[in-house]
Each structure stands twice: as C-alpha cells, then as structure tokens.
Coordinates of C-alpha atoms in Angstrom, one line a residue:
X746 CA 12.0 -9.3 40.2
X747 CA 10.2 -8.0 43.3
X748 CA 6.5 -8.5 43.9
X749 CA 5.9 -4.8 43.4
X750 CA 7.7 -4.8 40.0
X751 CA 5.8 -8.0 39.0
X752 CA 2.5 -6.2 39.7
X753 CA 3.7 -3.1 37.7
X754 CA 4.8 -5.4 34.8
X755 CA 1.4 -6.9 34.7
X756 CA -0.3 -3.5 34.7
X757 CA 1.9 -2.3 31.8
X758 CA 1.3 -5.5 29.9
X759 CA -2.5 -5.2 30.3
X760 CA -2.5 -1.5 29.3
X761 CA -3.6 -0.2 32.7
X762 CA -0.9 2.5 33.0
X763 CA -1.3 6.2 32.2
X764 CA 1.3 8.4 30.4
X765 CA 2.0 12.1 30.8
X766 CA 4.5 13.9 28.6
X767 CA 5.5 17.6 29.1
X768 CA 7.5 19.7 26.7
X769 CA 9.6 21.9 29.0
X770 CA 12.0 24.6 27.9
X771 CA 15.1 22.5 28.1
X772 CA 13.8 19.0 28.6
X773 CA 10.9 16.8 27.3
X774 CA 9.9 14.4 30.0
X775 CA 7.6 11.4 30.1
X776 CA 6.2 9.8 33.3
X777 CA 4.3 6.5 33.4
X778 CA 2.0 6.0 36.4
X779 CA 0.3 2.9 37.7
X780 CA -3.3 2.5 38.9
X781 CA -2.3 4.1 42.2
X782 CA -0.9 7.2 40.4
X783 CA 2.6 6.3 41.4
X784 CA 5.4 6.9 38.9
X785 CA 6.7 3.6 37.7
X786 CA 9.0 4.7 34.8
X787 CA 10.2 7.8 33.1
X788 CA 12.0 9.0 30.0
X789 CA 13.6 12.3 28.9
X790 CA 15.1 14.1 26.0
X791 CA 17.1 17.3 26.3
X792 CA 16.5 20.1 23.8
X793 CA 17.0 23.8 23.6
X794 CA 15.3 26.7 21.9
X795 CA 17.3 28.8 19.4
X796 CA 17.1 32.4 18.1
X797 CA 16.1 32.4 14.4
X798 CA 15.7 35.8 12.8
X799 CA 15.2 37.4 16.2
X800 CA 12.6 34.8 17.2
X801 CA 13.0 32.2 20.0
X802 CA 11.7 29.0 18.5
X803 CA 11.9 25.2 18.1
X804 CA 11.6 23.7 14.6
X805 CA 8.8 21.3 13.7
X806 CA 11.3 18.5 13.1
X807 CA 12.8 19.1 16.5
X808 CA 9.3 18.7 18.1
X809 CA 8.7 15.3 16.6
X810 CA 12.2 14.1 17.0
X811 CA 12.1 15.1 20.6
X812 CA 8.8 13.4 21.3
X813 CA 9.9 10.1 19.7
X814 CA 13.2 10.2 21.5
X815 CA 11.6 10.9 24.9
X816 CA 9.1 8.1 24.4
X817 CA 11.9 5.8 23.3
X818 CA 13.8 6.7 26.5
X819 CA 10.6 5.8 28.5
X820 CA 10.2 2.5 26.6
X821 CA 13.8 1.5 27.3
X822 CA 13.3 2.3 31.0
X823 CA 10.3 0.0 31.0
X824 CA 12.1 -2.8 29.2
X825 CA 15.1 -2.6 31.5
X826 CA 13.1 -2.5 34.7
X827 CA 10.2 -4.7 33.9
X828 CA 11.2 -6.8 30.8
X829 CA 8.0 -5.8 29.0
X830 CA 7.0 -3.6 26.0
X831 CA 4.4 -0.9 26.2
X832 CA 1.7 -1.9 23.8
X833 CA -1.4 -0.3 25.3
X834 CA -2.1 2.6 27.5
X835 CA -5.2 3.5 29.5
X836 CA -4.8 7.2 28.7
X837 CA -2.3 9.9 27.7
X838 CA -1.9 13.6 28.4
X839 CA 0.3 16.2 26.7
X840 CA 1.6 19.4 28.2
X841 CA 3.8 22.1 26.9
X842 CA 5.3 25.5 27.6
X843 CA 2.6 28.1 27.9
X844 CA 1.6 29.7 25.6
X845 CA 3.1 31.1 22.5
X846 CA 1.9 31.1 18.9
X847 CA 1.5 28.4 16.2
X848 CA -0.5 29.5 13.2
X849 CA -1.6 27.1 10.4
X850 CA -3.3 27.5 7.0
X851 CA -6.2 25.5 5.6
X852 CA -3.8 22.8 4.5
X853 CA -2.5 22.4 8.1
X854 CA 0.9 23.9 7.2
X855 CA 2.7 26.0 9.8
X856 CA 2.8 29.5 8.5
X857 CA 5.6 31.0 10.6
X858 CA 8.1 29.4 13.0
X859 CA 6.7 28.6 16.4
X860 CA 6.9 31.7 18.6
X861 CA 7.6 30.6 22.2
X862 CA 6.8 32.2 25.5
X863 CA 10.4 33.5 25.7
X864 CA 9.8 36.2 23.0
X865 CA 9.2 39.7 24.1
X866 CA 8.2 41.1 20.7
X867 CA 4.5 41.9 21.3
X868 CA 4.7 44.9 23.7
X869 CA 2.4 47.1 21.5
X870 CA -0.2 44.4 21.1
X871 CA -0.1 43.5 24.8
X872 CA -0.6 47.2 25.8
X873 CA -3.4 47.9 23.3
X874 CA -5.3 44.7 24.1
X875 CA -5.0 45.2 27.9
X876 CA -6.5 48.7 27.4
X877 CA -9.3 47.3 25.1
X878 CA -10.3 44.4 27.4
X879 CA -9.4 46.1 30.7
X880 CA -7.8 42.7 31.4
X881 CA -4.1 42.1 31.4
X882 CA -2.8 40.5 28.2
X883 CA 0.8 39.3 28.7
X884 CA 3.2 39.4 25.8
X885 CA 3.5 35.6 25.6
X886 CA -0.3 35.0 25.1
X887 CA -1.4 33.7 21.7
X888 CA -3.8 36.6 21.2
X889 CA -1.0 39.1 21.8
X890 CA 1.2 37.3 19.1
X891 CA -1.8 37.3 16.7
X892 CA -2.6 41.0 17.1
X893 CA 1.1 42.0 16.9
X894 CA 1.4 40.1 13.6
X895 CA -1.6 42.1 12.5
X896 CA 0.0 45.4 13.6
X897 CA 3.2 44.4 11.8
X898 CA 1.1 43.7 8.6
X899 CA 2.5 40.2 8.4
X900 CA 1.3 38.5 5.2
X901 CA 0.6 35.1 6.9
X902 CA -2.3 36.5 8.9
X903 CA -4.7 36.4 6.0
X904 CA -4.0 32.7 5.5
X905 CA -4.7 31.6 9.1
X906 CA -7.1 28.8 9.5
X907 CA -6.1 27.7 13.1
X908 CA -3.9 28.9 15.9
X909 CA -2.9 26.9 18.9
X910 CA -0.1 26.3 21.4
X911 CA 2.6 23.6 21.5
X912 CA 0.6 21.3 23.7
X913 CA -2.5 21.9 21.5
X914 CA -0.5 21.2 18.3
X915 CA 0.9 17.9 19.5
X916 CA -2.5 16.8 20.7
X917 CA -4.1 17.8 17.4
X918 CA -1.5 15.9 15.4
X919 CA -1.9 12.7 17.4
X920 CA -5.7 12.7 17.7
X921 CA -7.1 15.0 15.0
X922 CA -8.9 17.0 17.7
X923 CA -8.5 20.8 17.8
X924 CA -8.9 21.3 21.5
X925 CA -7.1 22.5 24.6
X926 CA -7.6 22.4 28.3
X927 CA -9.2 25.5 29.9
X928 CA -5.9 26.4 31.7
X929 CA -4.0 26.4 28.5
X930 CA -6.9 28.2 26.7
X931 CA -6.8 30.9 29.4
X932 CA -3.3 31.8 28.0
X933 CA -4.5 32.0 24.5
X934 CA -7.5 34.3 25.0
X935 CA -9.2 35.5 28.2
X936 CA -11.6 33.0 29.8
X937 CA -15.0 33.5 31.5
X938 CA -14.7 31.3 34.6
X939 CA -18.5 31.1 34.8
X940 CA -19.0 30.0 31.2
X941 CA -15.9 27.8 31.1
X942 CA -15.2 29.2 27.6
X943 CA -13.6 32.2 26.0
X944 CA -15.1 35.5 27.1
X945 CA -17.8 36.4 24.6
X946 CA -17.6 40.1 25.2
X947 CA -13.9 40.2 24.6
X948 CA -14.3 38.0 21.5
X949 CA -16.7 40.6 20.1
X950 CA -14.4 43.5 20.9
X951 CA -11.5 41.9 19.2
X952 CA -13.4 41.1 16.1
X953 CA -14.6 44.7 15.9
X954 CA -11.0 45.9 16.4
X955 CA -9.6 44.0 13.5
X956 CA -12.7 44.3 11.2
X957 CA -11.0 47.0 9.2
X958 CA -8.4 44.5 8.0
X959 CA -11.1 42.4 6.4
X960 CA -9.5 39.0 7.2
X961 CA -11.5 35.9 6.1
X962 CA -11.8 34.7 9.7
X963 CA -13.3 35.5 13.1
X964 CA -11.1 34.9 16.1
X965 CA -13.5 32.4 17.7
X966 CA -13.3 30.3 14.6
X967 CA -9.6 29.9 14.6
X968 CA -9.1 29.2 18.3
X969 CA -9.2 25.6 19.7
X970 CA -12.3 24.3 21.5
X971 CA -12.1 24.6 25.3
X972 CA -12.4 21.5 27.5
X973 CA -12.1 21.1 31.3
X974 CA -10.3 18.5 33.3
X975 CA -12.2 15.1 33.2
X976 CA -13.6 15.5 29.7
X977 CA -12.5 13.2 27.0
X978 CA -10.4 14.9 24.3
X979 CA -10.1 12.2 21.5
X980 CA -8.2 9.0 20.9
X981 CA -4.7 8.2 19.7
X982 CA -4.9 7.6 15.9
X983 CA -2.8 5.1 14.0
X984 CA -0.7 7.9 12.6
X985 CA -0.4 9.4 16.0
X986 CA 0.8 6.1 17.5
X987 CA 3.5 5.9 14.9
X988 CA 4.7 9.4 15.6
X989 CA 4.9 8.7 19.3
X990 CA 6.4 5.2 18.9
X991 CA 8.0 4.7 15.5
X992 CA 8.9 1.1 16.5
X993 CA 5.2 0.2 16.1
X994 CA 4.8 -1.5 19.6
X995 CA 2.3 1.1 20.8
X996 CA -1.3 0.5 19.6
X997 CA -3.7 3.2 18.6
X998 CA -7.0 3.8 20.3
X999 CA -6.3 5.0 23.9
X1000 CA -8.1 8.1 25.3
X1001 CA -6.4 11.4 25.6
X1002 CA -7.3 14.1 28.1
X1003 CA -7.3 17.8 27.3
X1004 CA -3.8 19.1 26.7
X1005 CA -2.6 21.6 29.3
X1006 CA 0.1 24.1 29.8
X1007 CA 2.9 23.8 32.4
X1008 CA 1.0 26.1 34.7
X1009 CA -1.8 23.7 35.0
X1010 CA 0.3 20.6 35.4
X1011 CA 2.4 22.4 38.1
X1012 CA -0.8 23.1 40.1
X1013 CA -1.8 19.5 39.8
X1014 CA 1.6 18.1 40.6
X1015 CA 1.7 20.1 43.9
X1016 CA -1.9 19.6 44.9
X1017 CA -2.5 23.3 44.7
X1018 CA -5.8 23.6 42.8
X1019 CA -7.8 24.6 45.9
X1020 CA -8.7 28.2 46.7
X1021 CA -6.0 30.0 48.7
X1022 CA -3.3 27.5 47.7
X1023 CA -0.5 28.3 45.4
X1024 CA 2.7 27.0 43.9
X1025 CA 5.9 28.2 42.5
X1026 CA 7.6 26.4 39.5
X1027 CA 11.2 27.4 39.3
X1028 CA 13.4 26.2 36.4
X1029 CA 14.4 28.0 33.2
X1030 CA 11.5 30.4 33.9
X1031 CA 9.7 30.9 37.2
X1032 CA 6.1 31.5 37.8
X1033 CA 4.0 31.6 40.9
X1034 CA 0.2 31.1 41.1
X1035 CA -2.5 31.5 43.7
X1036 CA -6.1 30.2 43.3
X1037 CA -8.2 33.2 44.0
X1038 CA -11.2 33.5 46.3
X1039 CA -12.5 36.5 44.2
X1040 CA -11.5 38.6 41.3
X1041 CA -8.8 41.2 41.7
X1042 CA -9.8 44.8 42.3
X1043 CA -7.9 46.2 39.4
X1044 CA -5.9 45.4 36.3
X1045 CA -2.2 44.8 37.0
X1046 CA 0.2 44.4 34.1
X1047 CA 2.5 42.4 36.4
X1048 CA -0.2 39.8 37.1
X1049 CA -1.7 37.3 34.6
X1050 CA -5.2 35.9 35.2
X1051 CA -5.4 32.2 34.1
X1052 CA -7.4 29.2 35.4
X1053 CA -6.9 25.9 37.0
X1054 CA -7.6 22.9 34.7
X1055 CA -11.2 23.0 36.0
X1056 CA -11.7 26.7 35.3
X1057 CA -11.1 28.4 38.7
X1058 CA -9.5 31.8 38.5
X1059 CA -5.8 32.0 39.2
X1060 CA -3.4 35.0 39.7
X1061 CA 0.0 34.3 38.2
X1062 CA 3.2 36.2 38.3
X1063 CA 5.3 34.9 35.4
X1064 CA 9.0 35.7 34.9
X1065 CA 10.9 34.7 31.8
X1066 CA 14.2 34.2 33.6
X1067 CA 15.1 32.0 36.6
X1068 CA 18.0 29.5 36.7
X1069 CA 19.7 29.9 33.3
X1070 CA 22.3 32.4 34.6
X1071 CA 22.7 30.5 37.8
X1072 CA 23.3 27.3 35.9
X1073 CA 25.8 29.1 33.7
X1074 CA 27.9 30.1 36.7
X1075 CA 27.8 26.6 38.1
X1076 CA 29.0 25.4 34.7
X1077 CA 31.9 27.8 34.9
X1078 CA 32.9 26.3 38.3
X1079 CA 32.7 22.9 36.7
X1080 CA 34.9 24.0 33.9
X1081 CA 37.5 25.4 36.4
X1082 CA 37.5 22.0 38.2
X1083 CA 38.0 20.1 35.0
X1084 CA 40.9 22.4 34.1
X1085 CA 42.6 21.3 37.4
X1086 CA 42.0 17.6 36.4
X1087 CA 39.2 17.3 39.0
X1088 CA 35.9 15.6 38.0
X1089 CA 32.9 16.5 40.2
X1090 CA 29.5 15.0 40.0
X1091 CA 27.1 17.7 38.8
X1092 CA 24.6 17.0 41.5
X1093 CA 27.3 17.3 44.1
X1094 CA 28.6 20.5 42.6
X1095 CA 25.1 22.1 42.7
X1096 CA 24.5 20.9 46.2
X1097 CA 27.9 22.2 47.4
X1098 CA 27.4 25.7 45.8
X1099 CA 23.8 26.0 46.8
X1100 CA 24.5 25.0 50.4
X1101 CA 27.4 27.5 50.5
X1102 CA 24.8 30.3 49.7
X1103 CA 23.1 29.7 53.1
X1104 CA 26.3 31.0 54.8
X1105 CA 26.2 34.3 52.9
X1106 CA 25.1 37.7 54.3
X1107 CA 21.3 38.1 54.5
X1108 CA 21.4 41.0 52.0
X1109 CA 24.1 39.4 49.8
X1110 CA 26.8 41.8 51.1
X1111 CA 26.2 44.5 48.5
X1112 CA 26.4 42.2 45.4
X1113 CA 23.8 42.6 42.6
X1114 CA 22.9 40.2 39.9
X1115 CA 20.4 40.3 37.0
X1116 CA 19.7 36.9 35.4
X1117 CA 18.0 38.2 32.2
X1118 CA 18.9 35.9 29.4
X1119 CA 15.8 37.3 27.6
X1120 CA 13.5 40.2 28.1
X1121 CA 11.4 40.5 31.4
X1122 CA 8.0 42.2 31.0
X1123 CA 7.4 42.7 34.7
X1124 CA 10.5 44.9 35.0
X1125 CA 9.9 46.3 31.5
X1126 CA 13.0 44.9 29.9
X1127 CA 12.6 44.3 26.2
X1128 CA 15.8 42.2 26.0
X1129 CA 18.1 40.5 28.5
X1130 CA 21.8 40.9 29.4
X1131 CA 23.0 38.6 32.2
X1132 CA 24.8 41.0 34.6
X1133 CA 26.8 40.8 37.8
X1134 CA 27.6 44.0 39.6
X1135 CA 29.5 44.9 42.8
X1136 CA 30.8 47.9 44.6
X1137 CA 34.5 48.1 45.5
X1138 CA 33.5 47.7 49.2
X1139 CA 31.0 44.8 48.7
X1140 CA 31.7 41.6 50.5
X1141 CA 32.8 39.5 47.5
X1142 CA 32.7 35.9 48.9
X1143 CA 31.7 32.7 47.3
X1144 CA 28.7 32.4 49.8
X1145 CA 27.5 35.9 48.8
X1146 CA 28.1 35.2 45.2
X1147 CA 25.9 32.1 45.2
X1148 CA 23.3 33.7 47.4
X1149 CA 22.9 36.7 45.1
X1150 CA 22.3 34.5 42.1
X1151 CA 19.7 32.6 44.0
X1152 CA 18.1 35.9 45.1
X1153 CA 18.2 37.1 41.5
X1154 CA 16.4 34.0 40.2
X1155 CA 13.4 34.9 42.4
X1156 CA 13.5 38.7 42.6
X1157 CA 11.0 39.4 39.8
X1158 CA 8.7 36.8 41.2
X1159 CA 8.8 38.5 44.6
X1160 CA 7.9 41.8 43.0
X1161 CA 4.7 40.2 41.5
X1162 CA 3.8 38.5 44.8
X1163 CA 4.3 41.7 46.8
X1164 CA 1.7 43.3 44.6
X1165 CA -0.8 40.5 45.2
X1166 CA -0.4 40.3 48.9
X1167 CA 0.1 44.0 49.7
X1168 CA -2.1 45.8 47.2
X1169 CA -4.7 43.2 46.6
X1170 CA -4.7 41.6 50.0
X1171 CA -4.8 38.1 48.5
X1172 CA -4.7 35.4 51.2
X1173 CA -2.3 32.5 50.8
X1174 CA -2.5 29.5 53.1
X1175 CA 0.5 27.6 51.7
X1176 CA 2.9 27.7 48.7
X1177 CA 4.2 24.5 47.2
X1178 CA 7.6 24.6 45.4
X1179 CA 8.6 22.4 42.5
X1180 CA 11.2 22.4 39.8
X1181 CA 15.0 22.3 39.5
X1182 CA 15.6 25.1 42.0
X1183 CA 14.3 22.9 44.8
X1184 CA 16.4 19.8 44.0
X1185 CA 19.0 20.7 46.7
X1186 CA 17.1 20.2 49.9
X1187 CA 16.1 23.3 51.9
X1188 CA 18.2 25.8 49.9
X1189 CA 15.8 27.0 47.2
X1190 CA 13.0 26.4 49.6
X1191 CA 14.4 28.6 52.3
X1192 CA 15.2 31.4 49.8
X1193 CA 11.7 31.3 48.4
X1194 CA 10.2 31.4 51.9
X1195 CA 12.2 34.5 52.6
X1196 CA 11.3 36.1 49.3
X1197 CA 7.6 35.6 49.7
X1198 CA 7.6 35.7 53.5
X1199 CA 5.3 32.7 53.7
X1200 CA 5.5 29.0 54.4
X1201 CA 6.8 26.9 51.5
X1202 CA 6.3 23.1 51.2
X1203 CA 8.2 20.8 48.9
X1204 CA 7.0 17.2 48.3
X1205 CA 9.2 14.2 47.5
X1206 CA 7.3 13.9 44.2
X1207 CA 8.2 17.5 43.3
X1208 CA 11.0 16.3 41.2
X1209 CA 8.6 14.4 38.9
X1210 CA 7.3 17.8 37.8
X1211 CA 4.7 18.7 35.2
X1212 CA 4.9 15.4 33.3
X1213 CA 3.6 13.7 36.4
X1214 CA 1.0 16.4 36.8
X1215 CA -0.1 15.7 33.2
X1216 CA -0.3 12.0 33.9
X1217 CA -2.5 12.7 36.9
X1218 CA -4.9 14.8 34.7
X1219 CA -5.0 11.8 32.3
X1220 CA -5.7 9.5 35.2
X1221 CA -8.4 11.8 36.5
X1222 CA -10.2 11.6 33.2
X1223 CA -10.5 7.8 33.2
X1224 CA -10.6 6.8 36.9
X1225 CA -12.3 9.5 39.0
X1226 CA -15.5 8.6 40.8
X1227 CA -18.8 10.1 39.5
X1228 CA -19.1 13.6 40.8
X1229 CA -15.6 13.7 42.2
X1230 CA -13.9 17.0 41.7
X1231 CA -10.2 17.3 40.7
X1232 CA -9.1 18.6 44.1
X1233 CA -11.0 15.7 45.8
X1234 CA -9.4 13.2 43.4
X1235 CA -5.9 14.6 44.2
X1236 CA -6.5 14.6 47.9
X1237 CA -8.1 11.2 48.2
X1238 CA -6.4 9.1 45.4
X1239 CA -3.0 10.8 44.9
X1240 CA -1.6 12.7 47.9
X1241 CA -3.7 11.1 50.7
X1242 CA -2.8 13.7 53.2
X1243 CA 0.8 14.2 52.2
X1244 CA 1.6 17.9 52.5
X1245 CA 5.3 17.7 52.0
X1246 CA 8.1 19.1 54.1
X1247 CA 7.2 22.6 55.2
X1248 CA 9.6 25.4 55.9
X1249 CA 8.6 28.7 57.5
X1250 CA 10.4 31.9 56.6
X1251 CA 13.3 33.1 58.8
X1252 CA 12.6 36.7 59.8
X1253 CA 16.2 37.7 59.3
X1254 CA 16.3 36.1 55.8
X1255 CA 13.0 37.9 54.9
X1256 CA 14.4 41.2 56.1
X1257 CA 17.6 40.6 54.2
X1258 CA 15.7 39.8 51.0
X1259 CA 13.7 43.0 51.4
X1260 CA 16.9 45.0 51.8
X1261 CA 18.4 43.4 48.7
X1262 CA 15.3 44.3 46.7
X1263 CA 15.7 48.0 47.4
X1264 CA 19.1 47.9 45.7
X1265 CA 17.8 45.5 43.0
X1266 CA 15.2 48.0 42.0
X1267 CA 17.7 50.9 41.9
X1268 CA 20.1 48.8 39.9
X1269 CA 17.6 48.1 37.1
X1270 CA 18.9 51.2 35.5
X1271 CA 22.3 49.4 35.0
X1272 CA 20.5 46.5 33.3
X1273 CA 18.7 48.9 31.0
X1274 CA 22.0 50.6 30.1
X1275 CA 23.5 47.2 29.3
X1276 CA 20.7 46.4 27.0
X1277 CA 21.2 49.7 25.2
X1278 CA 25.0 49.5 25.1
X1279 CA 25.7 45.8 24.3

C-alpha cells in the first residue's frame, strides 16, 4: 500500500473523513473525502423514477434500498482500496433532486407518493401563486404542489403535519431534525435573502389565500426550519446509522450539515458561489445558475430565484429535459453494434459519437430535435414527446444527427440565459460546467460555450458532481476557520486557485446555434401537435 493510501486508511480508521451522498435522478452517489477535501472513495446505486397514476415518483422502499445499496458500494470500495471498515465519520451531508413534494401526517406517514421535480401537474397553482406573490413560482416547487393539491380538493391536505423535499426527508429520518439548507428551502417557498428565512409577507399572503378552506395548519408551521451553510443540523441517530449501514459497522453520533438540493451542491462543486459566477449542471435535466449582483427588474416565468447555500440570490434557468433522449439514441447505436456481434465500450461509444458531432454543420444542416421526455415549463409543454424532424433537403449525416441532439439538450437552457443576459443585462464572468454532458472532453463544453456565447470552464473534479459538493458542505461545517465564508473556504482549502480548463466560444459555432434556435422556436408547433396527437 502506498504512503498516500496508508494516510487515508488511518484517516478513515480514526473517523476523520467526511461523507456526501446525493440522490440524483438516475443515480445515487456517495463520495468520501479526506481532511484535504480530496475524494478518497465513492459508491453508487442506479435507480429510475416511474410513472404511477400519472405521477413521476420513487417509492419509499426504493429510497431506503437505494441509500443502503449506495453506502454498501462505498464501504466495499473502502475495504478493497484501504482494507479498513468505516466505523466513524466526521460529518455527513445529504442532497437530493430539487424540490418536489413529500407530505406527512402527525404519525409521520407519507400521505401521497413522492411527487418529483419531473411532474408538470401544477400549472394552475404556479400561475396563481406567481401572480399573488409577484415572484416566479415554478411548477416543481413544494408550495406549487401544495397549492395545486388544495385546488384539486385532495383529501390528504387536511391531514398534513409536515412537508419537505427528498433531501429533507432523508435528513429528518436519520437525525430526527426537520430542517433544510437555505438553497433547498428557496425551492420550497420564496426566501428573503436579508432575513435568511421564508419571506414573511408571502407567508401571510398564502395563509390568507387558503384561509377559506379552514385547514388545521398554517404554512409556516408545516415547512422545515431554514439553516445556512456552516450551521449544525443534528446528529446521526442509532436508528439512522442502521438505515445507512445495515451491517452495523457505522456508529451513530456524527454531525450532519443542512441538507441541500442538487442546485446548491452544483454551485459548491464548481466553486461558483461568488457574485457573477455561474454553473451549468447537465445530466437527465439541465439547469444553469448565476449568482446575482442585484435583484432582477421584473418577474420572469422562465427564471427561478433561488439562493446559494449561504443565502445569496441566484437566477436559475431550469429545464426538465437534457440527456435522456440523447442517451436513448446512443443506446440504439449500441444495440445495432451488438446485432452485428460487435461489443463496444460504452465510454468509447459516447466519445466517438460526441466527437463526430463537432464535424457537423454549425446549424445542424436543417435537422431538428426535441428531447422532451417530460413536460417543459419554459417552452410551455405540459407533456413530452421525444421528436426528431428533418426536411427532405436537410443534410442528414451522422455528424449533424449527433450535433442536433447535443444542441437540443441545451436549447431550452439557452432560451432562459438569453433572457437573463439580453433583457436583464446580468453580467457573467465565467460559467463552470459539470455533469454527464461534459464527460467527453471539449465536446459538451464547446457546445455550451456556443449556446451561451460565454467562456465555459470544466474542472477535473467535475465528474465527482453533487455528492462531492455535498461532502464539501459537510466539511465546511466542521473545519472552516472562524469567520471564514463558504467562498473563502472553497477558494483557500479546496480549489486553491484551480479554475479548470477554459474554452471560449467559437464565433461561427455561436452564430450557428443562434440560426438553429430560430428554426427550433418555429418547430415547437410540431412538438405541441405531437403531444396532442400521440
């Protein structure tokens, strides 16, 4: 065993490591970091949401099975690499898909199946609350789900004792604490950045709005308590330790930091919590965020206002669809190869096809693609129908085919960012990219740079994703210097000047993406027709 691994083994044995776990849309990932915040082990578990009575959901059993399996994968990685068991941890942090809706009664029983971010079933609530608050309330936000359930006269609403998100639920069950980090809270109900808590005026307006229904609760009483990064959020209970590690090796008692959503962990993992920095997370869904210097001039239904894990205001363009359709096409090529008796490494297949896209026409040669597996609020699609369209005279080549699907995966995001930069004159110094779209070097990065017409940087650690970002928040809680802000901690103790590999936009690529967007917007009528007809 190398000296480095010996030191890491000792740190694990002595309980000096920190754990971050993130529940993504298709994968649960755990990352263990050492005292230098360097990942030393990881674990994963693949899972998938399913449509149940028209609702995209994951079952409670799936959540706990997935958590235990992910942790078991991490523990096995540690045993194999360092020949040691994890028995103690310095701290833990949990993250999950933002934001959704989990409602519980006074006996802590889940009242309705978990409603994930992917659902587009709260349009009426979203519109009415946006008008009431004069503040954009996206469909996936917890308060939109709650109010839509009220409008639908769902019986369960009268029995609600507590509502939370997936991250908040897991944290509560493992610690007994009904809390969430402020970034996650900002997707449950609007936040006042100055108060670092739910906006009191909007709380009052909501309570007055639903007073006629005479529910036995006030909204502020059923929401989790808001905490900011650096605050302690409880300790792992004996029952919680057993749920995380059914083998019994892990001991109870370690500290947990406030649970956050994948938006917050993405900001942390890319060192983009400072004003005028931003990041794009591109996987099953895609969202881009910019930390604002000041509030936006007007309400935009295309732009969400959330916060960093410390409470700074952030503008977000969130798109429900990104790589699902692209991955499905790559899977088709893989199936074709297998039919010929050819086995191709999946990473090599993605790399080959992605790289081929760079040789396509700048405007994709007249091809169009809509990657909507589910609805897309920014383009006002209630449902999704993955769609590929071409004219008889389009340049139907493999390069253009792959390029159009890469363009499609970022088109809705571009629409949101165009609004920020052109209408609101938001200044962006740099964008950091992370997530599956950027695994093939320079391809996704160059396409994003063209889409946003700004410099994009990708770090070597980008592949660690939100689980690493969550581990960093847990580390910040237990190891930051007195008075040290989160951005100072990240700069001084984590990234140490590392700004990643930067790529500036190619002017021809940017012009080609703009030309493609003209046709993309016109073709949305085709997508609407597909939703109506199929």
